[in-house]
Amino acid sequence: MNKRMHIEVRGCVQGVGFRPTVYRYAVEAGLSGFVLNALSGVIIEVEGPPARVRQFLVRLRQAPPPQARIDALEAREVPVRGDAGLFVISRSERSGDVAAGMPPDLATCGDCRRELFDPADRRYRYAFINCTNCGPRFTIIRSLPYDRLRTSMVGFPMCRACEAEYTDPRDRRFDAQPNACAACGPRLTLRDERGGEVPGDPIAETARLLERGHTVAVKGLGGFHLACRADDSQAVERLRRDKARPHKALAVMFSSVEQVRNHCRTTPEIEAFLERPAHPIVILPRRPNSTLSPLISPDTDDVGVFLPYTPVHLLLLREIGPLVMTSANRTEEPIISDFAELVPDILGRAAHFALDHDRPIVRRCDDSVVMFAAGAPFPIRRSRGYVPTPVKLPVTGAAVLACGAELKNTFCVTRDSDAFLSQHVGDLTEWAACRFYESAVRDLVALLGVRPAVVAHDLHPDYLSTRFARRVRLAPLLGVQHHHAHIAACLAENGRQGPAIGVALDGTGYGPDGTVWGGEFLEASLASYRRAARFEWLRLPGGDAAVKHPVRIALSLLVAAFGSDEGARLAAELLPGLNEKDRAVLLQVLRVSHRSPNTSSAGRLFDAVSALLGLCDTITYEGQAAIRLQTAAERAGVRPAPAPVELATGSEVAVVSFAPLVRRLVRARRTGADIREMAALFHATVAGAVVRTCSMLREQTGLEEVVLSGGVFQNSLLTGWTTEALATAGFRIWRHRQVPPNDAGVCYGQAAVALAEHTLKH
Ligand code: ZN
Ligand code: ZN
Ligand code: FE
């Protein structure tokens, strides 16, 4: 007797070669039935002898296609139909709820790479080669379910050869939505700054321009890059000047892992990471003998490295490389995705040529960036290659829209226990980023087909994300404290709900007491928190304006540690970046409390110490002073014993003071001690202060789990030392792995808090 099963599969099961695999397994088992893409995932019916149906299910569970992720597989028996040995792939069904899980963009796979460089292959050197295992997805999808008609490939009718592959279930391009070839698909055009086509082979011509030191805008998956030779300091210097980006590190694309190895220190684990389908930028230590221009990352000994992830990159990097590849945008604005947007700010200024193509980018998406600390990877930007794959939450409930923070903004939308984080949006103080933010929110909500029941936002009333939440009023609002969101994010991605000791070392976050928070020890669970300890207040002379001038905060640090007169005298001696007039004005400002708000920010402490050590007076990008401080500490090559800190436990919130350290640093500077060792001492002392405060809280509360979050933990040296010291003290440590510790992770934490609170109320 035959048996028929109806099977529904959820997860990331569309755009990853799922149906052809199902087809192959069914045909090989001699089963009849069908498979189709539905909004809820993939639906399968198989009919045949019970033993073979069972084997089919086992095989599908154990060996799904490599890029697929099965979250749920439900099978139930249905009446037999007797469709006798025929298995078909049916057309997509457009009904039901959207749970199919959109696939992220996938780097060109090994099979396609081989064909790309095989002169006998019909796609030899075709710049848009792809298959069911690789190619664009998120950046070309207009709506779900994922089908060619609903992608930006709709404008490219397939030729007969492509159509034959596309419709043959045994072909590795069966149902590959972006399938194309030189006869029918998108094509490359090299354009000059007036948009005119440059004659000749676009790849060869682009390589020639790069070779001669030009900057060329190159259209990729989620937007344009600006490319130039990475070993040509003149070219890099010109790119920096034209892009008004004097110091911030530039990413470098290498042709192969072997080439990376010649310039950077790697491990087998890191190399495997570089080659994953997401192909993120990975921050690696540069070898001293590397021939890369030192201007690529003047503030650090690290360099952001990635491998070619589209056929265009593969073709180009075979001709010339390594190449600087930096997003084509105006500072902190969204990446440019269309040729027309390049004019007038980029084309004609930073670049005079653009390697363009005619496959429209539906969704902008920047490259992702991953860092390693103490051997473990964590993202500092989670975007291309990861988005829109959801991050699991340990709580579930009605849909939440979480609006995120302000800088490095991302937002997220939840459905059940899945959090769909957006791609990198950028700095919401920029008008263009705000526009992108609003359209991206509407886009993701529409794509997922959810109706948010709660809108979570930061407590900061002036964040544009908060104002957006208030203005659109999609659902009842829930304000979430910034550092509670950071800690909740780290708890949630580790599947924890707390309570735990949350250590949020961060730049700036709105505190409910009206001060600026940022060096916080919270007794926290997802649903609630108590501020248990904080870093001692530091006064920001002139408020937010001081953030751009660490030297001003250093003055404040000196005044706090030595008093106004002695502090002023020391500033004259140690802070030459502050002229006499500015110093006098700032000393006045420091006397007026409302003009010099208090902050417990750890980020500002790093800035101030960096300036105090003469490493950075004024910044040209966020985090610069801290990065220089970290680099100095790394160059010391030692790990000093931590200096003592003062821990005042008298009041409800304990206070950690670094005044003894500041006095020691000042003494050391005056006696001409090694700046690098002082930088290392500072890092060791902050790590020591975290352990000491956590130990005190462990005694108070009995909590033994520590959660580390906040932008300061992008500092891999601090993260490594803190983790080790906490482990030695017997704590169980949770760190970020999937979501950034910086403000790009805040939206996910807001969502976790909102769901936890919601669950408690019901
Ligand atoms: Zn492929
Ligand atoms: Zn074709
Ligand atoms: Fe933050």
PDB file of N, CA and C and ligand atoms in Angstrom, residues 108-112 130-134 172-173, ligand 1:
ATOM      1  N   THR A 108      29.994  34.216  -5.031  1.00  0.00           N
ATOM      2  CA  THR A 108      30.127  33.278  -6.148  1.00  0.00           C
ATOM      3  C   THR A 108      30.720  31.954  -5.661  1.00  0.00           C
ATOM      4  N   CYS A 109      30.044  30.852  -6.015  1.00  0.00           N
ATOM      5  CA  CYS A 109      30.466  29.549  -5.504  1.00  0.00           C
ATOM      6  C   CYS A 109      31.628  28.984  -6.328  1.00  0.00           C
ATOM      7  N   GLY A 110      32.212  27.915  -5.844  1.00  0.00           N
ATOM      8  CA  GLY A 110      33.361  27.292  -6.501  1.00  0.00           C
ATOM      9  C   GLY A 110      33.051  26.813  -7.912  1.00  0.00           C
ATOM     10  N   ASP A 111      31.858  26.234  -8.111  1.00  0.00           N
ATOM     11  CA  ASP A 111      31.493  25.734  -9.446  1.00  0.00           C
ATOM     12  C   ASP A 111      31.427  26.889 -10.454  1.00  0.00           C
ATOM     13  N   CYS A 112      30.771  27.968 -10.029  1.00  0.00           N
ATOM     14  CA  CYS A 112      30.639  29.110 -10.940  1.00  0.00           C
ATOM     15  C   CYS A 112      32.000  29.759 -11.197  1.00  0.00           C
ATOM     16  N   ASN A 130      25.955  32.876 -12.088  1.00  0.00           N
ATOM     17  CA  ASN A 130      25.454  32.490 -10.759  1.00  0.00           C
ATOM     18  C   ASN A 130      24.733  31.156 -10.877  1.00  0.00           C
ATOM     19  N   CYS A 131      24.302  30.617  -9.760  1.00  0.00           N
ATOM     20  CA  CYS A 131      23.562  29.348  -9.780  1.00  0.00           C
ATOM     21  C   CYS A 131      22.679  29.270  -8.539  1.00  0.00           C
ATOM     22  N   THR A 132      22.090  28.120  -8.274  1.00  0.00           N
ATOM     23  CA  THR A 132      21.198  28.034  -7.098  1.00  0.00           C
ATOM     24  C   THR A 132      21.963  28.151  -5.792  1.00  0.00           C
ATOM     25  N   ASN A 133      23.286  28.000  -5.836  1.00  0.00           N
ATOM     26  CA  ASN A 133      24.068  28.097  -4.605  1.00  0.00           C
ATOM     27  C   ASN A 133      24.726  29.452  -4.408  1.00  0.00           C
ATOM     28  N   CYS A 134      24.588  30.339  -5.369  1.00  0.00           N
ATOM     29  CA  CYS A 134      25.285  31.621  -5.222  1.00  0.00           C
ATOM     30  C   CYS A 134      24.600  32.721  -6.021  1.00  0.00           C
ATOM     31  N   ARG A 172      22.129  22.411 -12.303  1.00  0.00           N
ATOM     32  CA  ARG A 172      22.444  23.167 -11.084  1.00  0.00           C
ATOM     33  C   ARG A 172      21.977  24.621 -11.176  1.00  0.00           C
ATOM     34  N   ARG A 173      21.377  24.991 -12.301  1.00  0.00           N
ATOM     35  CA  ARG A 173      20.772  26.322 -12.407  1.00  0.00           C
ATOM     36  C   ARG A 173      19.255  26.239 -12.463  1.00  0.00           C
TER      37      ARG A 173
HETATM   38 ZN    ZN B   1      27.299  29.237  -8.251  1.00  0.00          ZN
END
